[in-house]
Coordinates of N, CA, C and O in Angstrom, one line a residue:
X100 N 87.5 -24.9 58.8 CA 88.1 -24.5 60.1 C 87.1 -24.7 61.2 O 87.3 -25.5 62.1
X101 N 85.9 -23.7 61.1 CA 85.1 -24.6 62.1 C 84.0 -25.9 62.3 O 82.9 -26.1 62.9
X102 N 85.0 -26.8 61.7 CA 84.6 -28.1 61.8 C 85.1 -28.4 62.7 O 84.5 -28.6 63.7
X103 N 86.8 -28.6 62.6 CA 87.9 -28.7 63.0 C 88.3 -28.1 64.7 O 88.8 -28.8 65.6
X104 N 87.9 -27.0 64.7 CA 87.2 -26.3 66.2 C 86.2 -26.7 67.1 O 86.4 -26.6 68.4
X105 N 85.2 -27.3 66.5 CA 84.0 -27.2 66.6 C 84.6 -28.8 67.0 O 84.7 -29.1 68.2
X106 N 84.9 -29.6 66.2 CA 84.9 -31.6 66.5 C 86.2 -31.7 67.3 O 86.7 -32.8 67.6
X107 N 86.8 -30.7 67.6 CA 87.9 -30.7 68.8 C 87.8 -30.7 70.2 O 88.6 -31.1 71.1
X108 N 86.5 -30.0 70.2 CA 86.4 -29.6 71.6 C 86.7 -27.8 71.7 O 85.9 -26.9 71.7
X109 N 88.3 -27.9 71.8 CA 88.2 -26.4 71.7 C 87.5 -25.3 72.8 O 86.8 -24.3 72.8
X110 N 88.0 -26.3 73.9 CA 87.7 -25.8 75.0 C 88.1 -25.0 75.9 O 87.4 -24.9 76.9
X111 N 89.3 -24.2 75.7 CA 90.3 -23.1 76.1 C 91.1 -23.5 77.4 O 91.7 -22.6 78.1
X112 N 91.1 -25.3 77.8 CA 92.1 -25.3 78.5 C 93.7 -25.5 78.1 O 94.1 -25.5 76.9
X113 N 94.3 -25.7 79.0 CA 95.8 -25.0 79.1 C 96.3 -25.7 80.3 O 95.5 -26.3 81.0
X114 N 97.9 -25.5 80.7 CA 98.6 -25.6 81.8 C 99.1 -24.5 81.8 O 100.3 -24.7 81.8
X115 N 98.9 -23.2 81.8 CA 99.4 -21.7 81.5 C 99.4 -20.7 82.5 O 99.2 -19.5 82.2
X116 N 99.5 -21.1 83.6 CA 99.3 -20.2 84.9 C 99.7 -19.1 84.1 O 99.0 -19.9 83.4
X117 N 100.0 -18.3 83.5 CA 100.3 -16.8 83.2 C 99.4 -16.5 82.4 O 99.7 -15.5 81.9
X118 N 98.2 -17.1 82.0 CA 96.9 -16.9 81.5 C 96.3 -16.7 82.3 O 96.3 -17.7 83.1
X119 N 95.6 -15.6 82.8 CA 94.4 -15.7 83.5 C 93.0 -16.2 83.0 O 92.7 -15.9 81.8
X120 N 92.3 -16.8 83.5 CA 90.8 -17.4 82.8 C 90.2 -15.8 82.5 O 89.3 -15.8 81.6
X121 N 90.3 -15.1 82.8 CA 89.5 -13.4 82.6 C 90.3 -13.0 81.6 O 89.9 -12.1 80.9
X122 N 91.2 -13.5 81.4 CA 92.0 -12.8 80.0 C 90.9 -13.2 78.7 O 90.0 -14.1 78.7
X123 N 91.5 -12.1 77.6 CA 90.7 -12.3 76.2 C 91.4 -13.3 75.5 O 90.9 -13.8 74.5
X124 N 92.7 -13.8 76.0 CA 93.3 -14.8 75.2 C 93.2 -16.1 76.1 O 94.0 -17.0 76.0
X125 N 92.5 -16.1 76.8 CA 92.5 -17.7 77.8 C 92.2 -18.2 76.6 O 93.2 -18.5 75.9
X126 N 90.9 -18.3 76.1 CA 90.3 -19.8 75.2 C 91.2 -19.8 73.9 O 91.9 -20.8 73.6
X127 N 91.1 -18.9 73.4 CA 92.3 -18.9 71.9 C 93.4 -19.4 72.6 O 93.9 -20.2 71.8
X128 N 94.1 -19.4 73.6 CA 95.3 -20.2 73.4 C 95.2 -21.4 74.3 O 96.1 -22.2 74.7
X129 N 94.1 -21.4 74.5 CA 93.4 -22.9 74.6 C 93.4 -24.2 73.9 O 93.9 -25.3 74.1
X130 N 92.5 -23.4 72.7 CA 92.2 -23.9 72.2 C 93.5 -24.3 71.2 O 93.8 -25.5 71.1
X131 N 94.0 -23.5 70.7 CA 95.2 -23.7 69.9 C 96.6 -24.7 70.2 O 97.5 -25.2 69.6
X132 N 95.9 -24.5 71.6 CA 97.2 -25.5 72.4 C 97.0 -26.9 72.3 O 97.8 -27.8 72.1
X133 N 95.0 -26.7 72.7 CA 94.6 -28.5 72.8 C 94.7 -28.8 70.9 O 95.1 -30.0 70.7
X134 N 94.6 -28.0 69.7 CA 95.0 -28.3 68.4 C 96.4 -28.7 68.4 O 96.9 -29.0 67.3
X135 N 97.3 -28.6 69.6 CA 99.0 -28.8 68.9 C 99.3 -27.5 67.7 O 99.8 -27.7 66.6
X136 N 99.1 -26.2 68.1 CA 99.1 -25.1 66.9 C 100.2 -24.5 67.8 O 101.3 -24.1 67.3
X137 N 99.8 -24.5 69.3 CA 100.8 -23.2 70.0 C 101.2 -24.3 71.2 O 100.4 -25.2 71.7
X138 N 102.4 -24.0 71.5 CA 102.8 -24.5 72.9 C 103.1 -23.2 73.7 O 102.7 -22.1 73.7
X139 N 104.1 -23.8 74.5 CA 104.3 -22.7 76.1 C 105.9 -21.9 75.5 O 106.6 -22.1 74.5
X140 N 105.9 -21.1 76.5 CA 107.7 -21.1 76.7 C 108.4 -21.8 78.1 O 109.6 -21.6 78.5
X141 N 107.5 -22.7 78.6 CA 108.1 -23.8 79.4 C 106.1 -24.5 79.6 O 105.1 -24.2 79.0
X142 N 106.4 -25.4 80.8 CA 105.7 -26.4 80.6 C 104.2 -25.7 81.3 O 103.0 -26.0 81.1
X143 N 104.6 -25.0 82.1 CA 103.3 -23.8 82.4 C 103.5 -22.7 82.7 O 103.2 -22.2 83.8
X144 N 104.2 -22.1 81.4 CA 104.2 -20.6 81.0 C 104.2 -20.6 79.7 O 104.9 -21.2 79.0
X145 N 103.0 -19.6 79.2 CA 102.9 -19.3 77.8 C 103.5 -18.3 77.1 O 103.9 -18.4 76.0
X146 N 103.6 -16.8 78.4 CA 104.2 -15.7 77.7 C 103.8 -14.6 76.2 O 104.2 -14.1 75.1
X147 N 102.3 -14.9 77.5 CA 101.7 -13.6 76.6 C 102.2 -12.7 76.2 O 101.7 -12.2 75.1
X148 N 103.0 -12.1 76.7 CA 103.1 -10.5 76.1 C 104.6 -10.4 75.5 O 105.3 -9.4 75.5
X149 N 105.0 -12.1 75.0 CA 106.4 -12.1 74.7 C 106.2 -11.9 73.2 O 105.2 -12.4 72.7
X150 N 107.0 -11.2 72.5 CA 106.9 -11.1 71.2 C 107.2 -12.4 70.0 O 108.0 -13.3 70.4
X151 N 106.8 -12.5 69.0 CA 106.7 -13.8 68.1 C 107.1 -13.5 67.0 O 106.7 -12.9 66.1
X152 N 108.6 -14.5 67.4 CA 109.7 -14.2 66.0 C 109.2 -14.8 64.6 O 108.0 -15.2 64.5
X153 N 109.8 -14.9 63.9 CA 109.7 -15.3 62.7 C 109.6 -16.3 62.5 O 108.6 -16.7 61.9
X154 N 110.4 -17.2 63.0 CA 110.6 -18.6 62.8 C 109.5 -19.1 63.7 O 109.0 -20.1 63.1
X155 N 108.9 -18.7 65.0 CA 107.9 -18.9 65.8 C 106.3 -19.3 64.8 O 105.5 -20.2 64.6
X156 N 106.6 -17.9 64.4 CA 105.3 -17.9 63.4 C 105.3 -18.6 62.2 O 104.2 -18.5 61.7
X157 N 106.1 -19.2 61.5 CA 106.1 -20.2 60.6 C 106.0 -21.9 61.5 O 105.4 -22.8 60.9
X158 N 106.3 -22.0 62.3 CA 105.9 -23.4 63.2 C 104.6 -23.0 63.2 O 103.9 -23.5 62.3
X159 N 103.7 -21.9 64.3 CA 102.4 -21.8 64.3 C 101.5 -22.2 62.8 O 100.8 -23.2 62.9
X160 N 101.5 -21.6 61.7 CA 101.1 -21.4 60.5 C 101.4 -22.9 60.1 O 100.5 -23.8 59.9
X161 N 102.4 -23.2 60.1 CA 102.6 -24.7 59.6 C 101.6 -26.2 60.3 O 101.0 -27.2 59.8
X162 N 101.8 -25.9 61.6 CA 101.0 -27.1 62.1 C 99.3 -26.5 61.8 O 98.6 -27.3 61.2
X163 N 98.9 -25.3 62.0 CA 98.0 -24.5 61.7 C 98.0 -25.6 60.4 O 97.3 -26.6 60.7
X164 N 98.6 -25.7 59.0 CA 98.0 -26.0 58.1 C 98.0 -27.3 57.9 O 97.3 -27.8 56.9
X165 N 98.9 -28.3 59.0 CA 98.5 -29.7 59.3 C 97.5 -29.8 59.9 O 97.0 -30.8 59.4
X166 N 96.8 -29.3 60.6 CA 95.5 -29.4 61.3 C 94.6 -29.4 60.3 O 94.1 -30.5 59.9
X167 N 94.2 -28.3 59.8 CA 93.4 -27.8 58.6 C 93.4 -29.0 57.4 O 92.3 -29.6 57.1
X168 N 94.7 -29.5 56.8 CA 94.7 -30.2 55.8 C 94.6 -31.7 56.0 O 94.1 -32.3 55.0
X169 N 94.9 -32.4 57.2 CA 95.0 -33.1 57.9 C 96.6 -34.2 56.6 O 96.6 -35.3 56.3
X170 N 97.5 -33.3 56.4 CA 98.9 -33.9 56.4 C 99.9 -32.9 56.4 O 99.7 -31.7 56.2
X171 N 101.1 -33.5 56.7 CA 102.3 -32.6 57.5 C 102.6 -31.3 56.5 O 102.2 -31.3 55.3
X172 N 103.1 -30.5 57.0 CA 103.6 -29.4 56.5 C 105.1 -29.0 56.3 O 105.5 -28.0 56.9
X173 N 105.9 -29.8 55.6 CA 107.4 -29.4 56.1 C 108.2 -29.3 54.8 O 107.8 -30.3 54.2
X174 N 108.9 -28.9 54.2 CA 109.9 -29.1 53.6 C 111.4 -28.3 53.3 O 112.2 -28.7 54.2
X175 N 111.9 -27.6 52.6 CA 113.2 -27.1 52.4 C 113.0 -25.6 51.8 O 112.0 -25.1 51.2
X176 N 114.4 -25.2 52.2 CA 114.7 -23.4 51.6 C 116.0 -23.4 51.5 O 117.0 -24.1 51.6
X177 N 115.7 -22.4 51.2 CA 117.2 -21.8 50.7 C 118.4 -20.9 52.1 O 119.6 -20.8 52.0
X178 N 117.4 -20.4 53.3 CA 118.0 -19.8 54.3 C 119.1 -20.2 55.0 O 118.7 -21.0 55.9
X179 N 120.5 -19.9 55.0 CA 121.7 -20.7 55.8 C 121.1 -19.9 57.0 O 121.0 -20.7 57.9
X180 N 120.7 -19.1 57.2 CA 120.0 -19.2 59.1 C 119.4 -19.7 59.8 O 119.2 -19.5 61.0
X181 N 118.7 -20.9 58.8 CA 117.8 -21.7 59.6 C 118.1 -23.1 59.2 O 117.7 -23.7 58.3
X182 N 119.3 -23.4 60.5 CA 119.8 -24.6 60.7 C 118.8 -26.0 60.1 O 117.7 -26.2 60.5
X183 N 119.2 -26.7 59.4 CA 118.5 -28.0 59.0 C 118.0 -28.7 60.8 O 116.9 -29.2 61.0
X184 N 118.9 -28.6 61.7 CA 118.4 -28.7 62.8 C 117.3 -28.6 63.9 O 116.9 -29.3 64.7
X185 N 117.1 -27.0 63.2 CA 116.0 -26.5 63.9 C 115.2 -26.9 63.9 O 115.0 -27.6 63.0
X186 N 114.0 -26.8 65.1 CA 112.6 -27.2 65.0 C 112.2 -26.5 63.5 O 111.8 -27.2 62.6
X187 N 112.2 -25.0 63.2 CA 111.7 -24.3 62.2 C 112.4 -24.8 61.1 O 112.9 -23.7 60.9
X188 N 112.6 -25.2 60.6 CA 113.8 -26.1 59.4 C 112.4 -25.8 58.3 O 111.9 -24.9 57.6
X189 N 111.9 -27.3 58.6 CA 110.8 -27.7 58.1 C 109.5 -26.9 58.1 O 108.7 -27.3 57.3
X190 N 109.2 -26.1 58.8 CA 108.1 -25.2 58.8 C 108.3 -24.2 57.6 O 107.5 -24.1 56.7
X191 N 109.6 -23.3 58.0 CA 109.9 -22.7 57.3 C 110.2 -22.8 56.0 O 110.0 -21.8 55.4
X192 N 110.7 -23.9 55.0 CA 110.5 -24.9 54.0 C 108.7 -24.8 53.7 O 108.2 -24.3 52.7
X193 N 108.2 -25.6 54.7 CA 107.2 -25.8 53.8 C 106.1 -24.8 53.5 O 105.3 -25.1 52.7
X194 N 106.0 -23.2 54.5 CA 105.6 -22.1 54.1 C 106.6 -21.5 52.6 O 106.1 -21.2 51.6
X195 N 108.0 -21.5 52.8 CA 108.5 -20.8 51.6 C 108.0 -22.2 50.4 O 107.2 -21.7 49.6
X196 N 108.1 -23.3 50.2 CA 107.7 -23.8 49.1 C 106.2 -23.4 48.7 O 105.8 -23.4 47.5
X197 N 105.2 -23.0 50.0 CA 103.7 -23.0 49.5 C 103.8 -21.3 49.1 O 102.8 -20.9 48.4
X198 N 104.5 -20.6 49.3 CA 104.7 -19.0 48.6 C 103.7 -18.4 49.8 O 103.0 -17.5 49.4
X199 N 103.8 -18.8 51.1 CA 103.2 -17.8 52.2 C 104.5 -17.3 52.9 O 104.1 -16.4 53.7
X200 N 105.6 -17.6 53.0 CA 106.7 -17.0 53.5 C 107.9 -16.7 52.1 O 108.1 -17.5 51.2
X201 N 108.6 -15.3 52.4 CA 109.8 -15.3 51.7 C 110.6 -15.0 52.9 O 110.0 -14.7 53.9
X202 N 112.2 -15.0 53.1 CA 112.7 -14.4 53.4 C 113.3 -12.8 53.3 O 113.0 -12.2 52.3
X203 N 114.2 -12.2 54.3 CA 114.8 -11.2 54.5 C 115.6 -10.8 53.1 O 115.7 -9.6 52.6
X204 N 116.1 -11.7 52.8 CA 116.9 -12.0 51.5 C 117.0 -12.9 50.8 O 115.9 -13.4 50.8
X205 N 117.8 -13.6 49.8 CA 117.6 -14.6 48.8 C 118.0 -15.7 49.3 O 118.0 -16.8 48.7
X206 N 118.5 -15.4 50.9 CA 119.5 -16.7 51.3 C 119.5 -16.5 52.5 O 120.5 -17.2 53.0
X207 N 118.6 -15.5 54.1 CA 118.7 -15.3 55.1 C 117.0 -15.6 55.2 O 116.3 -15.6 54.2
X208 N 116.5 -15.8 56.7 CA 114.9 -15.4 56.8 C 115.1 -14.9 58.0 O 114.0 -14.8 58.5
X209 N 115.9 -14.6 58.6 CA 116.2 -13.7 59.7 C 115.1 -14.7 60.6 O 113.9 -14.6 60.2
X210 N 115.2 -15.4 61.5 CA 114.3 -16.5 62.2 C 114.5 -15.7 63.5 O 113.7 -16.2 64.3
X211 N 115.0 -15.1 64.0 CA 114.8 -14.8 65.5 C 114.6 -13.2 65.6 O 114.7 -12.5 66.6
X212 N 114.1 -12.4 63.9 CA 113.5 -11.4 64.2 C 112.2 -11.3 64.6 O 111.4 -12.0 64.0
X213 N 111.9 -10.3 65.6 CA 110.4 -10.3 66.0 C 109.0 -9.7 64.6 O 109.1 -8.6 64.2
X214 N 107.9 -10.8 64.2 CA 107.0 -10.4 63.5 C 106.4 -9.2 63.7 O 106.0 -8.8 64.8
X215 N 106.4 -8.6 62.6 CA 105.8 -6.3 62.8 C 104.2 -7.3 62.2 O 104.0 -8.4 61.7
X216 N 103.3 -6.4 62.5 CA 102.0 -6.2 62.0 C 101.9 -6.5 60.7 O 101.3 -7.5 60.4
X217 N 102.5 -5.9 59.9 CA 102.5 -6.0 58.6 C 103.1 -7.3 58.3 O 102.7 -7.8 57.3
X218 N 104.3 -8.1 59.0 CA 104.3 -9.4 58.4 C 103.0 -10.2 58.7 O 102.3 -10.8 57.9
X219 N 102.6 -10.1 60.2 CA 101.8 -11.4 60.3 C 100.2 -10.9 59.4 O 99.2 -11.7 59.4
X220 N 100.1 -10.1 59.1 CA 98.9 -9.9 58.3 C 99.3 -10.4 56.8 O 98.5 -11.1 56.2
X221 N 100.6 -10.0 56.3 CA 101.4 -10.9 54.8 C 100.6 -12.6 55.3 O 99.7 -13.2 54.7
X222 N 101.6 -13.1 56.6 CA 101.5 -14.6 56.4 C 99.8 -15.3 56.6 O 99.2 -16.3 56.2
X223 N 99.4 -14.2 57.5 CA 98.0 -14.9 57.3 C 97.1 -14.7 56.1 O 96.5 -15.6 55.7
X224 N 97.1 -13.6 55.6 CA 96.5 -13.7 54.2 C 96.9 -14.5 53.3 O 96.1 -15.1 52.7
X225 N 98.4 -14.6 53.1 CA 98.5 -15.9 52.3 C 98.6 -17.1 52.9 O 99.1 -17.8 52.0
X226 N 98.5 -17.6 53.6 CA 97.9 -18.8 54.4 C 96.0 -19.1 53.9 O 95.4 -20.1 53.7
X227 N 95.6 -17.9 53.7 CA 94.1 -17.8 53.6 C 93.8 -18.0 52.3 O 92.7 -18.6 52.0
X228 N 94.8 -17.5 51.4 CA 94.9 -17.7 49.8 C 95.0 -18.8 49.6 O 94.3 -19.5 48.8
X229 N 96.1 -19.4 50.7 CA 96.6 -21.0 50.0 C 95.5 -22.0 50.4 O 95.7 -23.0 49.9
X230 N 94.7 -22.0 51.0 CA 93.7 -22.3 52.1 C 92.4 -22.5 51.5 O 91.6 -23.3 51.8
X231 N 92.2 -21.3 50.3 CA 90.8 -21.4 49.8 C 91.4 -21.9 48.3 O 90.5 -22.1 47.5
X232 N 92.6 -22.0 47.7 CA 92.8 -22.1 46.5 C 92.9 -23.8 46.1 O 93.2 -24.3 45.0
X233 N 92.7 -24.4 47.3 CA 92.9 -26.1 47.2 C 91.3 -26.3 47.4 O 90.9 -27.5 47.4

């Protein structure tokens, strides 16, 4: 990972007027943005203090592990709530295939519920499992 940071640049710019440069999250979502990991909620607004659904955080995690692995991250599930349509289709597929995401149920992943503490600490640890076990 810090190769990857480090040969990026990873310079904490943005088009995010709702970032301030004094904020603690200017460069992290800087940088994340110049990786293709996080985008806006329009073309220069990021929406800091907007909460990050489920399905949000499986796109993050997923390109997150295109970056890292340097190939795509996508495949299929079982959830009829997450339209084959969706941008999250394929993210969400290819976290539930790598065993860093389950769903709500055997057949829902609730995609437009907001992440508690305790999930995104679930998905980043196992992101970190799947991460060091290849």
């Amino acid at each position: 990972l810090l190769s990857v940071l480090t040969s990026s640049g990873c310079t904490g710019s943005h088009p995010f007027a709702d970032v301030s440069p004094s904020s603690y999250g200017y460069g992290p979502v800087g940088c994340l943005y110049e990786l293709g990991i996080t985008k806006g909620i329009s073309a220069t607004a990021y929406g800091p203090g907007v909460a990050v659904t489920r399905v949000q955080m499986a796109a993050f995690l997923s390109r997150l592990l295109s970056v890292l692995t340097s190939s795509g991250c996508t495949g299929s599930h079982p959830f009829a709530d997450v339209s084959p349509s969706s941008y999250g289709y394929g993210p969400v597929g290819c976290l539930y295939q790598l065993g860093i995401t389950n769903g709500v149920s055997a057949t829902t992943y609730g995609p437009g519920a907001a992440v508690t503490r305790a999930q995104m600490a679930a998905f980043l640890s196992r992101t970190y499992r799947f991460l060091m076990s290849g």
